Structure formats: C-alpha cells, structure tokens
C-alpha cells in the first residue's frame, strides 16, 4: 500500500456506520465507526447536538467523535519507515475544564492540553509530529481523564497526515526553515491556522527546525487567511512569554553575526500594540511593530557575537493580545523570514555590496 497523505480514512467521521448515524447520544457508544478501532466510551456526535444545556461543538462538517473516560480510537496506515510525519487534527472541549487528549504513534506520544481555548469558536486545530519506526503504524487518540460524568471528554475531528521534509540548508543563512514554508497540513476551508503545542524535541516538531518550548501554543498561519510577510506560511506568537519558538543554529565561536526577520500583523483584527522579544545568544531586544500604510510588516535585526558552535535564537510576544471584534480570541505579532549570517558579510557576500559594484571598480582601476 502507498503511504498516506492528507485526510485519514474517515478522518472527518462523515462516513456513516452500517446502521447509520445515531439520532441521539448513545451512552455506550457506537458499535462501529468505519475505518477506526474503538475502546471505551466513544460517541459519534452531531452538529447542534445538546448535552444538558450545552450544545456540543463539531469542528468540521456535521459529525465528530467524543472520547469518554479512558476511551480511545485508533487507525493503522502505511508510512515510510524513518520519515517524519505531522498529524493535524481539530479538538474541542466539552464539560471538563482540564480536558486533554493524548496523541500517539507508539512509541512516540504527547498529551496536548485543551484547557486554553484560543478562539471564540470553541475549537482549535492542532499539529503534532512523529518519526515512523515501522512501515505500518497505528495512530491513537486517547482521553486520559477520569471525570465524574463518563460522557465528558474531548471532541476530535478532521484528522490528516503529512510527510515532512527537512528543508535544504541555505548557503547564506544558518537558520533552517526560517521562512516556515515546511510544516503540517492546513485545510483551505479553515481560517484558524494550526496550533503548535509545546514540543521540546526539535527533531520531531511539526515545523522542521523549530521548537515550541513554552507551556502555551503558537499559531502556524497561511497566506490564504492571514497576512504573511513572505511566502505562504509564517508564525503568529500568542500568550506572551508563554508562547516561545526557538532554534539552535550553527555558528562559529567569537564571530559576529546578524539576525534579521520580518515582524508584522496578521490582519486578523489583533489589538495593538504588537511587540516581540527577540533573542540571539546572550543578546535580547524588545521590538515593537510600527504599522505602515503600505505594508503589514517591517524588517528588524539583532547583532550578536557567537559564544559556541550552536547559538539559540528565540521569539515571544511581549503582550497578551486579543482580537478587537470579540476581545477573547488570542492573537499576536507575526514572525517570518528569519535569517542569521556573518555580520561582516552581506546576504549576497562582498560585505553587503553587490557583485556589479566590484566589477565596476575593477574596470575603473584598469
């Protein structure tokens, strides 16, 4: 079988079971969900379905799955052994404040906290990454919680897989994937971006090269729904210093370097002011985004001297920003096109002067 890419088989839970979709909540869960294995109290929920006085949130389409206490769903599929894959999925909370979902492709596993809602729609897309240790793997979503109401638990929907590629290392830039173009699947009909939860293993992040090293997520955004400084993808920093992205870049000790990057506004009605803290080695700088009528971004830079063969660069939002239209959805400054190079040489070499300049000098001398 060919390795899968895109939506998993019945990853949107819109394929009806053999006896049809349930008309009401079924306490014991469905007998089957096509393409998925079930364990524990698993429920197919429908858009508009009520539980007590609460309307359940279905992220996409008209159906999703809810995981009760210690319940799980799993699906096997074919991958390429040794490759890294991202898993994109949508998740919503129900009746418990401390809900979380564990996502795993054994032995890789991560528990993702769903306590924070990042927008007023009541659900968020997330991305997680794993390295395939076999040609055939099993993706498992499990609710580890034990609530008094066994029907409580996270709602999961729209599960997609994407093979990730390590971007080529630029010749004039020490930053890997500094333009953020390589990353997880994003659905064109979803305007919320994709949240990248904490992941301290830089080899397994859903955005190659970068690590989310804080206790809150950052948002991976696209140019179809947001303003992106360069290319089609970028990072929006959320939740102040609780949302940090970082990377260890190769440097030469005692050499002077310059880090440049684009700082901007996503045009998602985020309330001003917008500012970031940028770090490069032992240097840090607070940089405010100053709006320009002709552009939604500006170029910023930070000079530093490397102390070792690897130097940490990092960014977080100075403020806790929300959108002006609902005053609740989290947002923040956008970072893109991150570059690090010897400060004694320009991005194209020759001390920042173009090759044509030096040719002209040579002609004049001759």
PDB file of N, CA and C in Angstrom, residues 193-239:
ATOM      1  N   UNK A 193      -5.808  28.846  11.331  1.00  0.00           N
ATOM      2  CA  UNK A 193      -4.424  28.429  11.413  1.00  0.00           C
ATOM      3  C   UNK A 193      -4.331  27.075  12.100  1.00  0.00           C
ATOM      4  N   UNK A 194      -3.130  26.687  12.525  1.00  0.00           N
ATOM      5  CA  UNK A 194      -2.914  25.428  13.236  1.00  0.00           C
ATOM      6  C   UNK A 194      -2.037  25.712  14.448  1.00  0.00           C
ATOM      7  N   UNK A 195      -2.473  25.253  15.621  1.00  0.00           N
ATOM      8  CA  UNK A 195      -1.703  25.467  16.835  1.00  0.00           C
ATOM      9  C   UNK A 195      -0.578  24.444  16.950  1.00  0.00           C
ATOM     10  N   UNK A 196       0.592  24.921  17.349  1.00  0.00           N
ATOM     11  CA  UNK A 196       1.742  24.055  17.599  1.00  0.00           C
ATOM     12  C   UNK A 196       1.956  24.008  19.100  1.00  0.00           C
ATOM     13  N   UNK A 197       1.598  22.900  19.748  1.00  0.00           N
ATOM     14  CA  UNK A 197       1.755  22.817  21.202  1.00  0.00           C
ATOM     15  C   UNK A 197       3.211  22.634  21.589  1.00  0.00           C
ATOM     16  N   UNK A 198       3.495  22.735  22.881  1.00  0.00           N
ATOM     17  CA  UNK A 198       4.844  22.567  23.394  1.00  0.00           C
ATOM     18  C   UNK A 198       5.459  21.267  22.898  1.00  0.00           C
ATOM     19  N   UNK A 199       6.676  21.369  22.390  1.00  0.00           N
ATOM     20  CA  UNK A 199       7.414  20.192  21.959  1.00  0.00           C
ATOM     21  C   UNK A 199       8.899  20.520  22.043  1.00  0.00           C
ATOM     22  N   UNK A 200       9.575  19.957  23.029  1.00  0.00           N
ATOM     23  CA  UNK A 200      10.976  20.297  23.265  1.00  0.00           C
ATOM     24  C   UNK A 200      11.939  19.474  22.427  1.00  0.00           C
ATOM     25  N   UNK A 201      11.414  18.559  21.613  1.00  0.00           N
ATOM     26  CA  UNK A 201      12.273  17.742  20.752  1.00  0.00           C
ATOM     27  C   UNK A 201      12.311  18.381  19.373  1.00  0.00           C
ATOM     28  N   UNK A 202      13.407  19.097  19.067  1.00  0.00           N
ATOM     29  CA  UNK A 202      13.456  19.852  17.822  1.00  0.00           C
ATOM     30  C   UNK A 202      13.459  18.955  16.590  1.00  0.00           C
ATOM     31  N   UNK A 203      13.749  17.655  16.757  1.00  0.00           N
ATOM     32  CA  UNK A 203      13.748  16.757  15.618  1.00  0.00           C
ATOM     33  C   UNK A 203      12.338  16.314  15.263  1.00  0.00           C
ATOM     34  N   UNK A 204      11.378  16.512  16.169  1.00  0.00           N
ATOM     35  CA  UNK A 204      10.041  15.978  15.971  1.00  0.00           C
ATOM     36  C   UNK A 204       8.962  17.056  15.859  1.00  0.00           C
ATOM     37  N   UNK A 205       9.339  18.295  15.777  1.00  0.00           N
ATOM     38  CA  UNK A 205       8.329  19.334  15.686  1.00  0.00           C
ATOM     39  C   UNK A 205       7.615  19.284  14.342  1.00  0.00           C
ATOM     40  N   UNK A 206       6.367  19.736  14.329  1.00  0.00           N
ATOM     41  CA  UNK A 206       5.584  19.736  13.091  1.00  0.00           C
ATOM     42  C   UNK A 206       6.049  20.816  12.125  1.00  0.00           C
ATOM     43  N   UNK A 207       6.889  21.746  12.573  1.00  0.00           N
ATOM     44  CA  UNK A 207       7.526  22.728  11.701  1.00  0.00           C
ATOM     45  C   UNK A 207       9.026  22.494  11.804  1.00  0.00           C
ATOM     46  N   UNK A 208       9.616  21.746  10.861  1.00  0.00           N
ATOM     47  CA  UNK A 208      11.015  21.320  10.974  1.00  0.00           C
ATOM     48  C   UNK A 208      11.963  22.462  11.308  1.00  0.00           C
ATOM     49  N   UNK A 209      12.880  22.171  12.227  1.00  0.00           N
ATOM     50  CA  UNK A 209      13.886  23.133  12.634  1.00  0.00           C
ATOM     51  C   UNK A 209      13.522  23.914  13.884  1.00  0.00           C
ATOM     52  N   UNK A 210      12.218  24.066  14.136  1.00  0.00           N
ATOM     53  CA  UNK A 210      11.770  24.940  15.214  1.00  0.00           C
ATOM     54  C   UNK A 210      11.207  24.153  16.384  1.00  0.00           C
ATOM     55  N   UNK A 211      11.363  24.724  17.585  1.00  0.00           N
ATOM     56  CA  UNK A 211      10.864  24.129  18.811  1.00  0.00           C
ATOM     57  C   UNK A 211       9.912  25.099  19.497  1.00  0.00           C
ATOM     58  N   UNK A 212       8.812  24.561  20.019  1.00  0.00           N
ATOM     59  CA  UNK A 212       7.920  25.344  20.886  1.00  0.00           C
ATOM     60  C   UNK A 212       8.265  24.931  22.310  1.00  0.00           C
ATOM     61  N   UNK A 213       8.889  25.835  23.063  1.00  0.00           N
ATOM     62  CA  UNK A 213       9.481  25.433  24.336  1.00  0.00           C
ATOM     63  C   UNK A 213       8.762  26.026  25.538  1.00  0.00           C
ATOM     64  N   UNK A 214       7.515  26.438  25.362  1.00  0.00           N
ATOM     65  CA  UNK A 214       6.761  27.057  26.441  1.00  0.00           C
ATOM     66  C   UNK A 214       5.519  26.230  26.740  1.00  0.00           C
ATOM     67  N   UNK A 215       4.695  26.694  27.693  1.00  0.00           N
ATOM     68  CA  UNK A 215       3.522  25.905  28.071  1.00  0.00           C
ATOM     69  C   UNK A 215       2.259  26.307  27.327  1.00  0.00           C
ATOM     70  N   UNK A 216       2.366  27.213  26.386  1.00  0.00           N
ATOM     71  CA  UNK A 216       1.243  27.555  25.512  1.00  0.00           C
ATOM     72  C   UNK A 216       1.668  27.372  24.058  1.00  0.00           C
ATOM     73  N   UNK A 217       0.689  27.285  23.200  1.00  0.00           N
ATOM     74  CA  UNK A 217       0.962  27.039  21.790  1.00  0.00           C
ATOM     75  C   UNK A 217       1.280  28.333  21.044  1.00  0.00           C
ATOM     76  N   UNK A 218       1.877  28.183  19.864  1.00  0.00           N
ATOM     77  CA  UNK A 218       1.977  29.267  18.890  1.00  0.00           C
ATOM     78  C   UNK A 218       1.134  28.848  17.689  1.00  0.00           C
ATOM     79  N   UNK A 219       0.811  29.803  16.830  1.00  0.00           N
ATOM     80  CA  UNK A 219      -0.095  29.513  15.714  1.00  0.00           C
ATOM     81  C   UNK A 219       0.659  29.534  14.392  1.00  0.00           C
ATOM     82  N   UNK A 220       0.508  28.469  13.633  1.00  0.00           N
ATOM     83  CA  UNK A 220       1.058  28.351  12.287  1.00  0.00           C
ATOM     84  C   UNK A 220      -0.007  28.873  11.332  1.00  0.00           C
ATOM     85  N   UNK A 221       0.318  29.912  10.550  1.00  0.00           N
ATOM     86  CA  UNK A 221      -0.703  30.563   9.727  1.00  0.00           C
ATOM     87  C   UNK A 221      -0.347  30.485   8.244  1.00  0.00           C
ATOM     88  N   UNK A 222      -1.354  30.688   7.408  1.00  0.00           N
ATOM     89  CA  UNK A 222      -1.156  30.653   5.956  1.00  0.00           C
ATOM     90  C   UNK A 222      -1.623  31.949   5.317  1.00  0.00           C
ATOM     91  N   UNK A 223      -1.168  32.159   4.079  1.00  0.00           N
ATOM     92  CA  UNK A 223      -1.472  33.406   3.374  1.00  0.00           C
ATOM     93  C   UNK A 223      -2.887  33.439   2.813  1.00  0.00           C
ATOM     94  N   UNK A 224      -3.610  32.315   2.882  1.00  0.00           N
ATOM     95  CA  UNK A 224      -4.989  32.293   2.387  1.00  0.00           C
ATOM     96  C   UNK A 224      -5.945  32.966   3.361  1.00  0.00           C
ATOM     97  N   UNK A 225      -5.578  32.990   4.647  1.00  0.00           N
ATOM     98  CA  UNK A 225      -6.481  33.540   5.655  1.00  0.00           C
ATOM     99  C   UNK A 225      -5.851  34.647   6.493  1.00  0.00           C
ATOM    100  N   UNK A 226      -4.525  34.831   6.364  1.00  0.00           N
ATOM    101  CA  UNK A 226      -3.821  35.830   7.160  1.00  0.00           C
ATOM    102  C   UNK A 226      -2.867  36.607   6.258  1.00  0.00           C
ATOM    103  N   UNK A 227      -2.380  37.724   6.775  1.00  0.00           N
ATOM    104  CA  UNK A 227      -1.325  38.453   6.084  1.00  0.00           C
ATOM    105  C   UNK A 227       0.013  37.837   6.488  1.00  0.00           C
ATOM    106  N   UNK A 228       0.757  37.338   5.496  1.00  0.00           N
ATOM    107  CA  UNK A 228       2.038  36.677   5.729  1.00  0.00           C
ATOM    108  C   UNK A 228       3.130  37.492   5.044  1.00  0.00           C
ATOM    109  N   UNK A 229       4.199  37.850   5.751  1.00  0.00           N
ATOM    110  CA  UNK A 229       5.235  38.710   5.166  1.00  0.00           C
ATOM    111  C   UNK A 229       5.898  38.142   3.925  1.00  0.00           C
ATOM    112  N   UNK A 230       6.151  36.830   3.912  1.00  0.00           N
ATOM    113  CA  UNK A 230       6.908  36.232   2.815  1.00  0.00           C
ATOM    114  C   UNK A 230       6.411  34.812   2.588  1.00  0.00           C
ATOM    115  N   UNK A 231       6.238  34.417   1.311  1.00  0.00           N
ATOM    116  CA  UNK A 231       5.791  33.064   1.014  1.00  0.00           C
ATOM    117  C   UNK A 231       4.346  32.820   1.424  1.00  0.00           C
ATOM    118  N   UNK A 232       4.049  31.579   1.830  1.00  0.00           N
ATOM    119  CA  UNK A 232       2.673  31.200   2.154  1.00  0.00           C
ATOM    120  C   UNK A 232       2.455  30.863   3.621  1.00  0.00           C
ATOM    121  N   UNK A 233       3.543  30.756   4.417  1.00  0.00           N
ATOM    122  CA  UNK A 233       3.393  30.351   5.812  1.00  0.00           C
ATOM    123  C   UNK A 233       4.208  31.264   6.730  1.00  0.00           C
ATOM    124  N   UNK A 234       3.782  31.366   7.978  1.00  0.00           N
ATOM    125  CA  UNK A 234       4.504  32.154   8.981  1.00  0.00           C
ATOM    126  C   UNK A 234       4.038  31.704  10.360  1.00  0.00           C
ATOM    127  N   UNK A 235       4.591  32.324  11.417  1.00  0.00           N
ATOM    128  CA  UNK A 235       4.221  32.010  12.797  1.00  0.00           C
ATOM    129  C   UNK A 235       3.615  33.240  13.450  1.00  0.00           C
ATOM    130  N   UNK A 236       2.473  33.049  14.124  1.00  0.00           N
ATOM    131  CA  UNK A 236       1.862  34.095  14.943  1.00  0.00           C
ATOM    132  C   UNK A 236       2.096  33.725  16.409  1.00  0.00           C
ATOM    133  N   UNK A 237       2.712  34.640  17.147  1.00  0.00           N
ATOM    134  CA  UNK A 237       3.062  34.388  18.541  1.00  0.00           C
ATOM    135  C   UNK A 237       1.906  34.774  19.458  1.00  0.00           C
ATOM    136  N   UNK A 238       1.527  33.854  20.344  1.00  0.00           N
ATOM    137  CA  UNK A 238       0.376  34.042  21.223  1.00  0.00           C
ATOM    138  C   UNK A 238       0.813  33.966  22.688  1.00  0.00           C
ATOM    139  N   UNK A 239       0.021  34.530  23.565  1.00  0.00           N
ATOM    140  CA  UNK A 239       0.141  34.301  25.013  1.00  0.00           C
ATOM    141  C   UNK A 239       1.437  34.798  25.635  1.00  0.00           C
TER     142      UNK A 239
END
